[in-house]
Short mmCIF file of C-alpha atoms in Angstrom, two decimals:
data_model
loop_
_atom_site.label_atom_id
_atom_site.label_comp_id
_atom_site.label_asym_id
_atom_site.label_seq_id
_atom_site.Cartn_x
_atom_site.Cartn_y
_atom_site.Cartn_z
CA MET C 87 -81.61 27.65 196.79
CA HIS C 88 -81.76 24.24 198.89
CA THR C 89 -80.95 25.16 201.68
CA ALA C 90 -82.21 28.99 201.95
CA PHE C 91 -86.23 27.52 201.75
CA PHE C 92 -85.33 25.16 203.93
CA LEU C 93 -84.00 28.10 206.34
CA LEU C 94 -86.97 30.34 205.26
CA LEU C 95 -88.85 27.11 205.91
CA GLY C 96 -87.78 26.31 209.18
CA ALA C 97 -88.74 29.50 210.24
CA SER C 98 -91.94 30.20 209.05
CA VAL C 99 -92.70 27.28 211.02
CA ALA C 100 -90.59 28.23 214.33
CA ARG C 101 -92.44 31.64 213.89
CA PHE C 102 -95.81 30.33 213.22
CA LEU C 103 -95.07 27.45 216.82
CA LEU C 104 -94.05 31.21 218.91
CA ARG C 105 -97.28 33.03 217.70
CA HIS C 106 -99.98 29.71 217.43
CA PRO C 107 -98.74 27.41 219.73
CA TYR C 108 -102.27 26.17 220.38
CA GLY C 109 -103.73 26.39 217.27
CA PRO C 110 -106.35 24.87 215.94
CA ARG C 111 -104.29 24.93 212.69
CA THR C 112 -100.96 24.10 214.61
CA PRO C 113 -101.62 19.96 213.79
CA TRP C 114 -102.13 21.04 210.08
CA ILE C 115 -99.04 23.85 209.30
CA ILE C 116 -96.19 21.01 210.03
CA ALA C 117 -97.72 18.22 208.61
CA LEU C 118 -98.05 20.75 205.63
CA SER C 119 -94.65 22.17 206.16
CA ILE C 120 -93.21 18.53 206.43
CA THR C 121 -95.43 17.58 203.59
CA LEU C 122 -93.45 20.38 201.48
CA ALA C 123 -90.41 19.89 203.06
CA LEU C 124 -90.33 15.56 201.69
CA LEU C 125 -91.28 16.90 198.11
CA TYR C 126 -88.93 19.30 197.85
CA VAL C 127 -86.20 16.61 198.54
CA LEU C 128 -88.28 14.60 196.05
CA GLY C 129 -87.71 17.08 193.47
CA PRO C 130 -84.46 15.29 191.74
CA ALA C 131 -85.91 11.79 191.84
CA ALA C 132 -88.91 13.44 190.42
CA GLY C 133 -86.75 14.75 187.77
CA ALA C 134 -86.99 18.26 188.03
CA THR C 135 -84.62 19.87 187.52
CA ARG C 136 -84.41 20.62 183.27
CA THR C 137 -81.35 19.68 181.03
CA PRO C 138 -79.82 22.24 179.75
CA ALA C 139 -80.53 22.62 175.62
CA PRO C 140 -77.36 21.46 174.05
CA ALA C 141 -75.07 24.17 173.00
CA LEU C 142 -75.56 23.37 169.66
CA SER C 143 -78.74 22.64 167.76
CA GLN C 144 -77.05 19.82 165.78
CA THR C 145 -74.83 17.41 166.68
CA PRO C 146 -72.05 16.35 163.97
CA ALA C 147 -71.53 13.45 163.56
CA PRO C 148 -68.13 11.44 163.53
CA ALA C 149 -66.75 11.37 160.11
CA GLN C 150 -64.54 8.38 159.18
CA THR C 151 -60.64 9.48 158.08
CA PRO C 152 -58.99 8.48 155.50
CA ALA C 153 -57.34 4.70 155.57
CA PRO C 154 -54.78 3.67 156.49
CA THR C 155 -53.89 5.45 159.29
CA PRO C 156 -57.20 4.59 162.15
CA THR C 157 -57.26 8.70 163.04
CA PRO C 158 -59.99 9.20 165.83
CA SER C 159 -63.24 10.37 163.34
CA LEU C 160 -63.59 14.18 162.52
CA PRO C 161 -66.44 16.49 163.12
CA PRO C 162 -67.60 17.70 160.06
CA ARG C 163 -66.78 20.79 159.24
CA THR C 164 -70.06 22.18 156.90
CA THR C 165 -71.63 22.81 160.13
CA PRO C 166 -71.58 26.62 161.30
CA THR C 167 -70.41 27.19 164.74
CA PRO C 168 -73.06 29.86 166.06
CA THR C 169 -71.45 32.89 168.10
CA PRO C 170 -71.94 33.21 171.67
CA GLY C 171 -74.22 36.40 172.21
CA PRO C 172 -77.53 37.50 174.03
CA SER C 173 -78.84 35.07 170.88
CA ALA C 174 -77.78 31.77 172.60
CA THR C 175 -79.91 31.71 174.99
CA PRO C 176 -81.60 28.35 176.02
CA SER C 177 -84.09 26.92 174.45
CA PRO C 178 -86.88 25.21 175.74
CA ALA C 179 -88.35 22.29 176.37
CA GLU C 180 -90.73 21.63 174.51
CA HIS C 181 -91.84 17.72 176.28
CA GLN C 182 -92.02 17.93 179.82
CA PRO C 183 -91.96 14.32 181.01
CA PRO C 184 -95.56 13.99 183.84
CA ARG C 185 -93.74 13.02 186.73
CA ARG C 186 -92.09 17.03 186.25
CA LEU C 187 -94.61 19.20 185.93
CA LEU C 188 -96.90 16.72 188.42
CA TRP C 189 -93.67 17.23 191.62
CA LEU C 190 -93.88 20.44 190.58
CA GLY C 191 -97.69 21.62 190.85
CA LEU C 192 -97.76 19.19 194.56
CA VAL C 193 -95.22 22.02 196.34
CA VAL C 194 -96.99 24.61 194.47
CA ALA C 195 -99.99 23.55 195.52
CA THR C 196 -98.89 22.35 199.26
CA TRP C 197 -97.59 26.07 199.46
CA VAL C 198 -100.33 27.64 198.03
CA VAL C 199 -102.08 25.81 201.46
CA LEU C 200 -100.01 26.77 203.84
CA VAL C 201 -99.86 30.72 202.76
CA VAL C 202 -103.19 30.44 202.73
CA LEU C 203 -103.37 29.11 207.09
CA ALA C 204 -100.56 31.13 207.42
CA PRO C 205 -99.65 33.73 205.28
CA SER C 206 -95.47 33.87 207.33
CA PHE C 207 -94.83 31.66 205.26
CA ALA C 208 -94.82 33.54 202.29
CA TRP C 209 -91.02 33.75 201.49
CA CYS C 210 -90.35 30.61 200.89
CA ALA C 211 -92.22 31.00 197.50
CA VAL C 212 -88.54 33.18 196.68
CA PRO C 213 -86.03 29.80 196.15
CA LEU C 214 -89.71 28.34 194.41
CA PHE C 215 -89.22 30.87 191.70
CA TYR C 216 -85.89 29.50 190.53
CA THR C 217 -87.42 25.72 190.96
CA ALA C 218 -90.01 27.14 188.28
CA LEU C 219 -87.62 28.42 186.21
CA ARG C 220 -85.52 25.66 185.77
CA THR C 221 -87.93 23.25 185.63
CA LEU C 222 -90.65 24.92 183.39
CA PRO C 223 -89.89 26.63 179.70
CA PRO C 224 -88.97 30.62 180.38
CA ARG C 225 -92.94 31.83 179.38
CA ALA C 226 -94.18 29.40 181.93
CA ALA C 227 -91.58 29.86 184.99
CA ILE C 228 -92.40 33.62 184.88
CA VAL C 229 -96.15 33.11 184.96
CA LEU C 230 -95.69 30.54 187.56
CA VAL C 231 -93.44 33.42 189.40
CA ALA C 232 -96.24 36.12 188.54
CA LEU C 233 -98.59 34.14 190.81
CA LEU C 234 -96.34 32.92 193.47
CA THR C 235 -95.44 36.60 193.62
CA VAL C 236 -99.15 37.92 193.90
CA PHE C 237 -99.63 35.13 197.01
CA VAL C 238 -96.99 36.70 198.79
CA VAL C 239 -98.27 40.05 198.39
CA ILE C 240 -101.67 39.06 199.51
CA ALA C 241 -99.95 37.22 202.12
CA GLN C 242 -97.90 40.28 203.50
CA LEU C 243 -100.66 42.91 203.15
CA GLN C 244 -102.97 40.57 205.49
CA LEU C 245 -99.88 40.19 208.21
CA ALA C 246 -99.37 43.95 208.16
CA PRO C 247 -101.22 46.25 210.73
CA ALA C 248 -101.98 48.52 208.08
CA PHE C 249 -101.50 49.27 204.77
CA ASP C 250 -97.68 49.44 203.76
CA PRO C 251 -96.82 50.16 199.95
CA ASN C 252 -92.90 48.65 200.39
CA LEU C 253 -95.40 45.14 200.94
CA LEU C 254 -97.14 46.25 196.96
CA LEU C 255 -93.34 47.31 195.61
CA ALA C 256 -90.96 44.62 197.45
CA PRO C 257 -92.03 41.23 196.21
CA PRO C 258 -92.69 42.27 192.79
CA ALA C 259 -88.59 43.98 192.81
CA VAL C 260 -87.55 40.86 194.18
CA ALA C 261 -88.79 38.54 191.28
CA ALA C 262 -88.23 39.88 189.24
CA LEU C 263 -84.28 40.79 190.29
CA ALA C 264 -83.86 36.69 190.98
CA THR C 265 -85.86 36.36 187.09
CA ALA C 266 -83.11 38.49 185.64
CA VAL C 267 -80.21 37.17 187.69
CA PHE C 268 -81.91 33.71 186.27
CA VAL C 269 -81.76 33.95 182.68
CA HIS C 270 -78.34 36.21 183.04
CA MET C 271 -76.65 33.08 184.49
CA GLU C 272 -78.24 30.71 181.69
CA ARG C 273 -77.16 32.78 178.81
CA GLN C 274 -74.20 32.98 180.23
CA ALA C 275 -73.54 29.00 181.14
CA GLN C 276 -74.95 28.45 177.50
CA ALA C 277 -71.76 30.83 176.10
CA GLN C 278 -69.54 28.41 177.82
CA ARG C 279 -71.76 24.73 176.79
CA ILE C 280 -70.91 27.07 172.98
CA LEU C 281 -67.35 28.35 173.55
CA ILE C 282 -66.44 24.81 175.20
CA ASP C 283 -67.91 22.49 172.04
CA ASP C 284 -66.43 24.51 169.86
CA LEU C 285 -63.03 24.48 171.63
CA ILE C 286 -63.51 20.68 171.66
CA ARG C 287 -63.92 20.42 168.55
CA THR C 288 -61.31 22.48 167.67
CA ARG C 289 -59.10 20.47 169.43
CA ARG C 290 -60.28 17.56 168.00
CA GLU C 291 -59.12 18.24 164.40
CA LEU C 292 -56.13 19.90 165.10
CA ALA C 293 -54.91 17.07 166.64
CA ALA C 294 -55.96 14.66 163.55
CA THR C 295 -54.53 17.51 160.68
CA GLU C 296 -51.33 16.88 163.17
CA ARG C 297 -51.58 12.90 163.29
CA ARG C 298 -52.06 13.08 159.12
CA GLU C 299 -49.16 15.18 158.80
CA GLY C 300 -46.80 13.03 160.91
CA THR C 301 -48.61 10.19 159.26
CA LEU C 302 -47.28 12.35 155.47
CA ALA C 303 -44.04 13.14 157.34
CA GLU C 304 -43.12 9.92 158.07
CA ARG C 305 -44.42 8.35 154.64
CA GLN C 306 -41.62 10.56 152.92
CA ARG C 307 -39.31 10.49 155.16
CA LEU C 308 -40.03 6.28 154.48
CA SER C 309 -39.61 6.76 150.68
CA MET C 310 -37.10 9.01 150.84
CA GLU C 311 -34.95 6.25 152.61
CA ILE C 312 -36.28 3.11 150.53
CA HIS C 313 -35.44 5.48 147.49
CA ASP C 314 -32.14 6.53 148.50
CA THR C 315 -31.18 3.00 149.94
CA LEU C 316 -32.76 -0.17 149.26
CA ALA C 317 -33.86 0.57 145.32
CA GLN C 318 -30.38 1.98 144.49
CA ASN C 319 -29.00 -1.01 145.66
CA LEU C 320 -31.29 -2.18 143.52
CA SER C 321 -30.73 -0.64 140.42
CA SER C 322 -26.99 -1.16 141.15
CA GLN C 323 -27.24 -4.80 141.53
CA ARG C 324 -29.16 -5.28 138.73
CA MET C 325 -26.69 -3.70 135.74
CA LEU C 326 -24.20 -4.75 137.22
CA LEU C 327 -25.86 -8.68 137.13
CA GLN C 328 -26.74 -7.66 133.11
CA ALA C 329 -23.55 -6.83 132.90
CA ALA C 330 -21.65 -9.46 134.03
CA ASP C 331 -24.86 -12.07 132.22
CA ARG C 332 -23.25 -10.24 129.04
CA THR C 333 -19.24 -10.58 129.54
CA TRP C 334 -19.32 -14.48 131.17
CA ASP C 335 -18.40 -16.61 128.15
CA THR C 336 -16.15 -13.34 126.80
CA GLU C 337 -14.08 -11.86 129.77
CA PRO C 338 -15.22 -14.69 132.74
CA ALA C 339 -13.35 -12.17 135.47
CA THR C 340 -14.84 -9.21 134.61
CA ALA C 341 -18.33 -10.61 135.48
CA ARG C 342 -16.47 -12.04 138.40
CA ALA C 343 -15.95 -8.68 139.49
CA HIS C 344 -19.47 -7.26 138.47
CA VAL C 345 -20.55 -10.31 140.47
CA ARG C 346 -18.61 -9.86 143.18
CA THR C 347 -19.46 -5.95 143.24
CA ALA C 348 -23.67 -6.64 143.30
CA THR C 349 -22.64 -8.98 146.34
CA GLY C 350 -20.28 -6.17 148.05
CA ILE C 351 -23.96 -3.56 147.23
CA ALA C 352 -26.29 -6.33 147.84
CA ALA C 353 -24.23 -6.72 151.56
CA ARG C 354 -24.92 -2.80 152.38
CA GLY C 355 -28.22 -2.65 151.00
CA LEU C 356 -29.02 -5.72 153.72
CA ALA C 357 -27.56 -3.67 156.16
CA GLU C 358 -29.57 -0.49 155.34
CA ALA C 359 -32.95 -2.60 155.31
CA ARG C 360 -32.00 -3.83 158.54
CA ARG C 361 -31.33 -0.13 160.26
CA LEU C 362 -35.16 0.39 158.25
CA VAL C 363 -36.57 -2.49 160.25
CA HIS C 364 -35.03 -1.69 163.74
CA ASP C 365 -35.86 2.10 163.36
CA LEU C 366 -39.59 1.88 163.35
CA ALA C 367 -39.58 -0.73 166.44
CA PRO C 368 -41.22 0.29 169.08
CA ALA C 369 -38.88 3.08 171.02
CA GLU C 370 -39.68 0.91 174.04
CA LEU C 371 -37.35 -1.54 173.12
CA ALA C 372 -34.00 0.10 171.80
CA ASP C 373 -31.03 0.43 172.84
CA GLY C 374 -31.70 -3.93 174.28
CA ALA C 375 -34.65 -3.41 176.76
CA GLY C 376 -35.70 -5.99 177.43
CA LEU C 377 -39.97 -6.53 177.52
CA ALA C 378 -40.61 -7.19 181.31
CA ASP C 379 -39.30 -3.86 181.70
CA ALA C 380 -41.42 -1.85 178.57
CA LEU C 381 -44.48 -4.02 180.50
CA ARG C 382 -43.75 -2.74 184.05
CA ALA C 383 -43.63 1.05 182.48
CA LEU C 384 -46.77 0.53 180.65
CA ASP C 385 -50.16 3.10 181.94
CA ALA C 386 -53.90 3.03 181.45
CA GLY C 387 -54.12 6.84 181.96
CA PRO C 388 -55.37 8.36 185.63
CA GLY C 389 -57.43 5.99 187.83
CA VAL C 390 -56.68 3.00 187.22
CA ARG C 391 -53.48 1.21 188.58
CA VAL C 392 -52.02 -1.05 186.09
CA ARG C 393 -50.05 -4.26 187.96
CA PHE C 394 -47.42 -5.94 186.16
CA HIS C 395 -46.00 -9.98 187.10
CA LEU C 396 -43.28 -12.29 185.74
CA GLU C 397 -44.01 -15.57 185.72
CA GLY C 398 -40.96 -18.28 185.07
CA THR C 399 -37.33 -18.17 183.55
CA PRO C 400 -37.38 -15.15 181.05
CA ALA C 401 -35.82 -16.56 177.83
CA PRO C 402 -34.76 -14.46 174.69
CA LEU C 403 -37.52 -13.61 172.59
CA PRO C 404 -36.83 -12.88 168.93
CA ASP C 405 -37.37 -9.16 168.47
CA ARG C 406 -40.64 -9.16 165.93
CA VAL C 407 -42.67 -11.60 168.78
CA GLN C 408 -41.32 -8.74 171.55
CA SER C 409 -43.27 -6.08 168.83
CA ALA C 410 -45.96 -7.64 168.56
CA LEU C 411 -46.39 -8.37 173.16
CA LEU C 412 -45.71 -5.52 173.77
CA ARG C 413 -48.52 -3.27 171.35
CA ILE C 414 -50.54 -5.64 171.90
CA ALA C 415 -50.12 -4.95 175.50
CA GLN C 416 -50.54 -0.99 174.67
CA GLY C 417 -53.91 -2.11 172.74
CA ALA C 418 -55.23 -3.65 175.14
CA LEU C 419 -54.56 -1.46 178.33
CA ALA C 420 -56.22 1.52 175.82
CA ASN C 421 -58.78 -0.57 175.54
CA VAL C 422 -59.00 -0.54 179.74
CA ARG C 423 -59.21 3.04 179.23
CA GLU C 424 -61.49 3.89 177.01
CA HIS C 425 -64.06 1.19 177.88
CA SER C 426 -63.47 -0.37 180.12
CA GLY C 427 -64.37 0.95 183.47
CA ALA C 428 -61.81 -0.48 185.13
CA ARG C 429 -59.99 1.10 188.33
CA THR C 430 -57.22 -1.86 188.18
CA ALA C 431 -54.74 -4.11 185.36
CA ALA C 432 -53.21 -5.96 185.15
CA LEU C 433 -50.07 -7.45 183.21
CA THR C 434 -48.70 -11.03 183.09
CA LEU C 435 -45.73 -12.17 181.43
CA SER C 436 -45.15 -16.13 181.27
CA PHE C 437 -42.52 -18.19 180.30
CA LEU C 438 -44.09 -21.74 179.47
CA GLY C 439 -41.09 -23.52 177.53
CA ASP C 440 -42.93 -23.74 174.57
CA GLN C 441 -44.39 -20.89 173.98
CA VAL C 442 -44.92 -17.27 176.50
CA VAL C 443 -48.03 -16.33 177.45
CA LEU C 444 -49.21 -12.42 178.34
CA ASP C 445 -52.54 -12.02 179.97
CA VAL C 446 -53.92 -9.36 180.49
CA ALA C 447 -56.81 -8.49 183.18
CA ASP C 448 -59.26 -5.96 184.31
CA ASP C 449 -61.94 -5.21 187.60
CA GLY C 450 -64.07 -3.62 184.32
CA HIS C 451 -68.11 -3.51 184.64
CA GLY C 452 -67.31 -6.78 181.27
CA PHE C 453 -69.61 -7.75 178.77
CA THR C 454 -71.17 -10.20 177.02
CA GLN C 455 -69.36 -12.85 175.31
CA PRO C 456 -71.29 -12.56 171.79
CA ARG C 457 -71.86 -16.49 170.43
CA GLY C 458 -70.55 -17.88 167.28
CA GLY C 459 -67.37 -16.02 166.84
CA ALA C 460 -69.81 -12.41 166.57
CA THR C 461 -68.00 -9.86 167.08
CA THR C 462 -68.00 -7.88 170.19
CA PRO C 463 -68.55 -4.06 170.60
CA SER C 464 -64.89 -3.41 171.50
CA GLU C 465 -64.04 -4.95 168.41
CA ARG C 466 -65.32 -2.60 166.05
CA GLY C 467 -62.74 -0.73 166.00
CA HIS C 468 -59.02 -1.72 164.85
CA GLY C 469 -57.93 -2.28 168.88
CA LEU C 470 -59.00 -6.39 168.47
CA PRO C 471 -58.91 -7.27 164.56
CA ALA C 472 -55.00 -5.73 165.04
CA MET C 473 -53.97 -7.64 167.82
CA ARG C 474 -55.44 -11.32 166.36
CA ALA C 475 -53.76 -10.39 162.87
CA ARG C 476 -50.13 -9.70 165.28
CA VAL C 477 -51.12 -12.78 167.08
CA ARG C 478 -52.00 -14.87 164.06
CA GLN C 479 -48.99 -13.91 161.55
CA LEU C 480 -46.40 -15.86 164.53
CA GLY C 481 -48.67 -18.46 164.45
CA GLY C 482 -50.59 -18.01 167.52
CA THR C 483 -53.67 -17.48 169.33
CA LEU C 484 -55.96 -14.29 171.50
CA THR C 485 -58.03 -15.19 173.69
CA ILE C 486 -60.91 -13.25 175.38
CA GLU C 487 -62.85 -14.01 178.40
CA SER C 488 -65.67 -12.19 179.56
CA THR C 489 -68.44 -11.49 182.00
CA PRO C 490 -71.06 -8.53 183.31
CA GLY C 491 -69.84 -6.91 186.26
CA GLU C 492 -66.67 -9.78 186.54
CA GLY C 493 -64.14 -7.51 184.40
CA THR C 494 -61.96 -8.93 181.32
CA VAL C 495 -59.33 -11.02 180.40
CA LEU C 496 -57.01 -10.88 177.20
CA SER C 497 -54.57 -13.91 176.49
CA ALA C 498 -51.72 -14.04 173.73
CA ALA C 499 -50.05 -16.68 173.21
CA ILE C 500 -47.11 -17.32 171.16
CA PRO C 501 -45.01 -20.76 170.29
CA LEU C 502 -41.58 -19.77 170.45
CA GLU C 503 -40.64 -22.60 168.32
CA SER C 504 -42.83 -21.16 165.15
CA THR C 505 -40.32 -17.62 165.86
CA ARG C 506 -36.79 -18.88 166.28
#
């Protein structure tokens, strides 16, 4: 439509100059044509396009999911999903910005003056039909289209050497066709928005349901594992030790046999506990994979380039330190992806002799750090508090440095002596 408008405007100017190259109205026509073109170009800056109405009449507020699993919030199920159909028409904007109406009024007024001075500019009204339909509510837009059509008919009759019925019927037909096409496209777009919102909501509900089911299944698996191994072993040890206590004075050999049996059961229980802990360790560190290799394999999703640096001489780290640093790096990259708007992120693992330090830096928009240790906006969720808790358990410190426009640096330092 924008291209068509400028083509029609240019053709109208060329036609007028060819027929009236030195007429007294020529400077005015050129000046008004330039003014109309500039006004049309300034339309987006004036907010001339009406924002499409939301697909749903109400935006569902996120609801918190049951603890302890930090799953994303789900929209409530009480709001019925509208059914796409003929009734899904865009809702008119009740409160139009004044500059939008002023812009449209200036464009229409300039075009009307041009048509009065040079009727050949009448067909520039066709793109203006769509401009009015995009800018105004439906009823007001239809009224304006009708008025523009009347001007087009009058202009065409003035240009015609004799009365022609086609000039009286063609402009209304074109206007009606343009309006019908626009309304049909708007209805289709509204139906698509409703369908997309429904699909997104359904996908979120399905993903959250799968996460909850997976969490419940894992809890059930762990409860059965603990019941069948650790709990049974502890029960057997308790009975054996009670039996040894009863026979300790009368049958010392039997009592010592019970103690030896309880010791063996305790050894098996310890092995089972270690197996459970190993199964809960990060999969990236399984099969002897090192922390550096696991960090090097991390990414922050599409659009964010992640670089890894290793400084110092690598030293063996306890499993809990490796697991904590890996989880911190994953959480930091998740924050980079979701909040920072960064293009690159850098992971630096430094071995400084008595401590190991993990730095995560990004080139995002950063934020203003609150004073007095207040909670940062990104710390209102589960990410940063979980990182602080992991570092605190290992006797380390977590620091965050950020400046608006200069990115963010997260640093986790863990002393090695206290973790051995």
